[in-house]
Structures are given as C-alpha cells and as structure tokens.
C-alpha cells in the first residue's frame, strides 16, 4: 500500500471502512468530522451545515452517514478539492 501521503482516495475509503464499517453513527461521526463536542455537531446539524449527508434507519434513534462519504470529505479536505462551502463534492 502507498504511504499515507500518496494514498489514493479509494485506499483511504477502504481504510476507514475497515476500521468503522460501512456506516457511522453520530456518536463517532462528530469526532471524524472534527467537531469539538457532540453539542457543536448537533448545532451544525440544526443549521444544516454538516459537510456530509446523514440518514435515519427505521427503529434506530441515532442518525448515520456513510463511511465512504466521510472518507471522501476528509480526503477532499486534505487535497484542497472541497467546494466553497466545504461540503462534499459529488465526483
């Protein structure tokens, strides 16, 4: 595998998916997105400024995001390829 510096987006997605699985609950999501606390994350959600889409699963209380979306956002952030509002670009 490539070093972390020249790791491809696909390799990074596979790495995070191996660690966290295919979906992330909000209790992990807030940390991966760099929020300082769960409350800061909830405030961003209420304002509609989360950088990745979230979804609900019937019968579950938490909200979730796809690990692949979070990995893409982190990778785009690292490589300077985010759009002007720092949200995930659909490539």
C-alpha angles and dihedrals in degrees: 000000000000122000115266091260096059097031113137123236090249092052090050091050090051091048094053092042090053090052101041107018125238098304132042125211117219091253088070098026096066090058096047091050090054101246115157094226143358088259092056088051092050090049091052090049091051090051091048094238102121108133095224132044119260129203140189129238116213112253094017125103099208127075120233144205131200113260089222091058092050092047091050091050093050091046092049090047090052094047097042095244099124120119120251095276093049093245125137114281115225102230 
